[in-house]
PDB file of C-alpha atoms in Angstrom:
ATOM      1  CA  MET A   1      30.863 -19.892  -7.358  1.00 67.00           C
ATOM      2  CA  HIS A   2      30.031 -17.116  -4.924  1.00 81.00           C
ATOM      3  CA  ARG A   3      26.754 -15.385  -4.086  1.00 81.00           C
ATOM      4  CA  HIS A   4      27.709 -11.840  -4.792  1.00 90.00           C
ATOM      5  CA  GLY A   5      25.481  -9.768  -7.111  1.00 87.00           C
ATOM      6  CA  TYR A   6      22.514 -12.194  -7.027  1.00 87.00           C
ATOM      7  CA  LYS A   7      19.663 -10.094  -5.697  1.00 87.00           C
ATOM      8  CA  GLY A   8      16.114 -11.273  -5.129  1.00 89.00           C
ATOM      9  CA  ARG A   9      14.305 -14.552  -4.941  1.00 91.00           C
ATOM     10  CA  LYS A  10      13.393 -16.485  -8.076  1.00 93.00           C
ATOM     11  CA  PHE A  11      10.269 -18.200  -6.872  1.00 94.00           C
ATOM     12  CA  GLY A  12      10.664 -20.894  -9.508  1.00 93.00           C
ATOM     13  CA  ARG A  13       9.424 -18.546 -12.238  1.00 94.00           C
ATOM     14  CA  GLU A  14      10.784 -16.782 -15.223  1.00 95.00           C
ATOM     15  CA  THR A  15      11.539 -13.024 -15.070  1.00 93.00           C
ATOM     16  CA  ASP A  16       8.373 -11.686 -16.669  1.00 96.00           C
ATOM     17  CA  GLN A  17       6.207 -13.986 -14.388  1.00 97.00           C
ATOM     18  CA  ARG A  18       8.235 -12.845 -11.306  1.00 96.00           C
ATOM     19  CA  ARG A  19       7.788  -9.247 -12.137  1.00 95.00           C
ATOM     20  CA  ALA A  20       4.057  -9.784 -12.699  1.00 96.00           C
ATOM     21  CA  LEU A  21       3.767 -11.579  -9.407  1.00 97.00           C
ATOM     22  CA  ARG A  22       5.567  -8.698  -7.445  1.00 96.00           C
ATOM     23  CA  ARG A  23       3.396  -6.141  -9.229  1.00 96.00           C
ATOM     24  CA  GLY A  24       0.137  -8.045  -8.394  1.00 97.00           C
ATOM     25  CA  LEU A  25       1.133  -8.409  -4.747  1.00 97.00           C
ATOM     26  CA  ILE A  26       2.082  -4.767  -4.357  1.00 97.00           C
ATOM     27  CA  LYS A  27      -1.075  -3.648  -5.959  1.00 97.00           C
ATOM     28  CA  ALA A  28      -3.178  -5.876  -3.708  1.00 97.00           C
ATOM     29  CA  LEU A  29      -1.258  -4.486  -0.712  1.00 97.00           C
ATOM     30  CA  ILE A  30      -2.065  -0.862  -1.848  1.00 96.00           C
ATOM     31  CA  GLU A  31      -5.689  -1.504  -2.413  1.00 95.00           C
ATOM     32  CA  ASN A  32      -6.262  -3.555   0.802  1.00 95.00           C
ATOM     33  CA  THR A  33      -3.523  -2.102   3.067  1.00 94.00           C
ATOM     34  CA  GLU A  34      -2.894  -5.684   4.317  1.00 96.00           C
ATOM     35  CA  ILE A  35      -2.486  -9.116   2.651  1.00 97.00           C
ATOM     36  CA  THR A  36      -1.604 -12.579   3.583  1.00 98.00           C
ATOM     37  CA  THR A  37       0.884 -14.454   1.467  1.00 97.00           C
ATOM     38  CA  THR A  38       3.997 -16.637   1.857  1.00 97.00           C
ATOM     39  CA  LEU A  39       6.730 -15.401   4.083  1.00 97.00           C
ATOM     40  CA  ALA A  40       9.294 -15.309   1.288  1.00 97.00           C
ATOM     41  CA  ARG A  41       6.946 -13.331  -0.973  1.00 97.00           C
ATOM     42  CA  ALA A  42       6.105 -10.886   1.884  1.00 97.00           C
ATOM     43  CA  LYS A  43       9.860 -10.348   2.458  1.00 97.00           C
ATOM     44  CA  GLU A  44      10.531  -9.826  -1.235  1.00 96.00           C
ATOM     45  CA  ILE A  45       7.656  -7.341  -1.843  1.00 96.00           C
ATOM     46  CA  ARG A  46       8.563  -5.297   1.240  1.00 97.00           C
ATOM     47  CA  ARG A  47      11.771  -4.179  -0.413  1.00 95.00           C
ATOM     48  CA  GLU A  48      10.101  -2.783  -3.540  1.00 96.00           C
ATOM     49  CA  ALA A  49       6.917  -1.538  -1.837  1.00 97.00           C
ATOM     50  CA  GLU A  50       8.871   0.608   0.751  1.00 97.00           C
ATOM     51  CA  LYS A  51      10.780   2.265  -2.054  1.00 97.00           C
ATOM     52  CA  LEU A  52       7.630   3.016  -3.876  1.00 97.00           C
ATOM     53  CA  ILE A  53       6.068   4.520  -0.746  1.00 97.00           C
ATOM     54  CA  THR A  54       9.124   6.736  -0.377  1.00 97.00           C
ATOM     55  CA  ILE A  55       8.716   7.967  -3.995  1.00 97.00           C
ATOM     56  CA  ALA A  56       5.068   8.647  -3.371  1.00 97.00           C
ATOM     57  CA  LYS A  57       5.841  10.749  -0.341  1.00 96.00           C
ATOM     58  CA  LYS A  58       7.851  13.104  -2.496  1.00 94.00           C
ATOM     59  CA  SER A  59       4.993  13.857  -4.744  1.00 88.00           C
ATOM     60  CA  GLY A  60       5.350  15.714  -8.152  1.00 95.00           C
ATOM     61  CA  LEU A  61       4.391  14.707 -11.650  1.00 97.00           C
ATOM     62  CA  ALA A  62       7.709  12.884 -12.437  1.00 97.00           C
ATOM     63  CA  ASN A  63       7.331  10.604  -9.320  1.00 97.00           C
ATOM     64  CA  ARG A  64       3.667  10.031 -10.240  1.00 97.00           C
ATOM     65  CA  ARG A  65       4.745   8.773 -13.656  1.00 97.00           C
ATOM     66  CA  LEU A  66       7.474   6.736 -12.065  1.00 97.00           C
ATOM     67  CA  LEU A  67       4.950   4.976  -9.885  1.00 97.00           C
ATOM     68  CA  ILE A  68       2.604   4.381 -12.775  1.00 97.00           C
ATOM     69  CA  SER A  69       5.380   2.723 -14.773  1.00 96.00           C
ATOM     70  CA  ARG A  70       6.533   0.616 -11.844  1.00 95.00           C
ATOM     71  CA  LEU A  71       3.066  -0.616 -10.898  1.00 95.00           C
ATOM     72  CA  ASP A  72       1.562  -0.712 -14.299  1.00 94.00           C
ATOM     73  CA  ASN A  73      -1.689   0.568 -12.758  1.00 94.00           C
ATOM     74  CA  ILE A  74      -2.729   4.280 -12.701  1.00 96.00           C
ATOM     75  CA  GLU A  75      -5.376   3.659 -10.024  1.00 96.00           C
ATOM     76  CA  ALA A  76      -2.998   1.977  -7.641  1.00 96.00           C
ATOM     77  CA  ALA A  77      -0.401   4.751  -8.165  1.00 96.00           C
ATOM     78  CA  ASP A  78      -3.018   7.445  -7.550  1.00 96.00           C
ATOM     79  CA  LEU A  79      -4.254   5.768  -4.456  1.00 96.00           C
ATOM     80  CA  LEU A  80      -0.573   5.376  -3.141  1.00 96.00           C
ATOM     81  CA  MET A  81       0.291   8.985  -3.816  1.00 95.00           C
ATOM     82  CA  ASP A  82      -2.914  10.871  -2.971  1.00 95.00           C
ATOM     83  CA  VAL A  83      -4.292   8.777  -0.047  1.00 95.00           C
ATOM     84  CA  ILE A  84      -1.723   6.506   1.460  1.00 95.00           C
ATOM     85  CA  ALA A  85       1.572   8.582   1.254  1.00 95.00           C
ATOM     86  CA  PRO A  86       0.088  11.650   3.096  1.00 94.00           C
ATOM     87  CA  GLN A  87      -1.064   9.357   6.026  1.00 95.00           C
ATOM     88  CA  VAL A  88       2.300   7.738   6.549  1.00 94.00           C
ATOM     89  CA  LYS A  89       3.902   9.486   9.434  1.00 92.00           C
ATOM     90  CA  ARG A  90       7.483   7.968   9.262  1.00 93.00           C
ATOM     91  CA  ASP A  91      10.606   8.240   7.143  1.00 94.00           C
ATOM     92  CA  SER A  92      11.025   4.522   6.565  1.00 93.00           C
ATOM     93  CA  GLY A  93       9.904   1.118   7.859  1.00 95.00           C
ATOM     94  CA  TYR A  94       6.370   1.620   6.513  1.00 97.00           C
ATOM     95  CA  LEU A  95       5.474  -2.062   6.435  1.00 97.00           C
ATOM     96  CA  ARG A  96       5.205  -4.811   8.952  1.00 97.00           C
ATOM     97  CA  ILE A  97       5.393  -8.618   8.450  1.00 98.00           C
ATOM     98  CA  GLU A  98       3.747 -10.835  10.950  1.00 98.00           C
ATOM     99  CA  ARG A  99       4.064 -14.588  10.716  1.00 98.00           C
ATOM    100  CA  ALA A 100       0.704 -16.283  10.313  1.00 96.00           C
ATOM    101  CA  GLY A 101       1.164 -19.938  10.773  1.00 97.00           C
ATOM    102  CA  PHE A 102       1.632 -22.466   8.040  1.00 98.00           C
ATOM    103  CA  ARG A 103      -0.413 -23.308   4.930  1.00 96.00           C
ATOM    104  CA  ARG A 104      -2.324 -26.657   5.146  1.00 95.00           C
ATOM    105  CA  GLY A 105      -1.434 -27.997   1.796  1.00 94.00           C
ATOM    106  CA  ASP A 106       2.395 -27.788   1.684  1.00 96.00           C
ATOM    107  CA  ASN A 107       3.235 -26.484   5.086  1.00 97.00           C
ATOM    108  CA  THR A 108       4.637 -23.280   3.775  1.00 97.00           C
ATOM    109  CA  GLU A 109       5.064 -20.517   6.319  1.00 98.00           C
ATOM    110  CA  MET A 110       2.552 -17.799   5.801  1.00 98.00           C
ATOM    111  CA  ALA A 111       2.770 -14.161   6.730  1.00 98.00           C
ATOM    112  CA  THR A 112       0.593 -11.030   6.828  1.00 98.00           C
ATOM    113  CA  ILE A 113       2.094  -7.956   5.614  1.00 98.00           C
ATOM    114  CA  GLY A 114       0.548  -4.469   6.099  1.00 97.00           C
ATOM    115  CA  PHE A 115       1.148  -0.856   7.052  1.00 97.00           C
ATOM    116  CA  VAL A 116       2.503   0.065  10.398  1.00 95.00           C
ATOM    117  CA  ASP A 117       0.445   3.253  10.494  1.00 93.00           C
ATOM    118  CA  ASN A 118      -3.331   3.066  10.363  1.00 92.00           C
ATOM    119  CA  ILE A 119      -4.269   3.894   6.767  1.00 92.00           C
ATOM    120  CA  ASP A 120      -7.898   5.099   5.967  1.00 92.00           C
ATOM    121  CA  LEU A 121      -8.490   4.510   2.239  1.00 89.00           C
ATOM    122  CA  ASN A 122     -11.613   6.679   2.351  1.00 88.00           C
ATOM    123  CA  GLN A 123      -9.649   9.690   3.463  1.00 82.00           C
ATOM    124  CA  LYS A 124      -8.552  11.971   0.722  1.00 73.00           C
ATOM    125  CA  ALA A 125      -5.416  14.134   1.068  1.00 53.00           C
ATOM    126  CA  GLY A 126      -5.905  17.613   2.284  1.00 52.00           C
ATOM    127  CA  LYS A 127      -9.310  17.005   3.761  1.00 48.00           C
TER     128      LYS A 127
END
């Protein structure tokens, strides 16, 4: 059996739980601009989060609705589109993953994922 066409990590969860985990981590990343999680989770959410940031940079009502549907959270989508996206000054590579040691309980490698650009969540777009 070959590995072609198998995309993404399973994390030992069923599809709906995996989707909820990703959405929760991305929502936390948007609200805090930086989170610490396992390295595998950080690498997995970077793929989807960078795509969402690219959508947010394009603005427009259709893209706002697309963000709301992907995040399942209106507040996080508005924060991403109105506050974070205007402050991002690059075309790609919005997020940085830094290794943060090992977790004490099970020795899993931890990582901190955050924005490369300095993001001020109190700043509103256009001000």
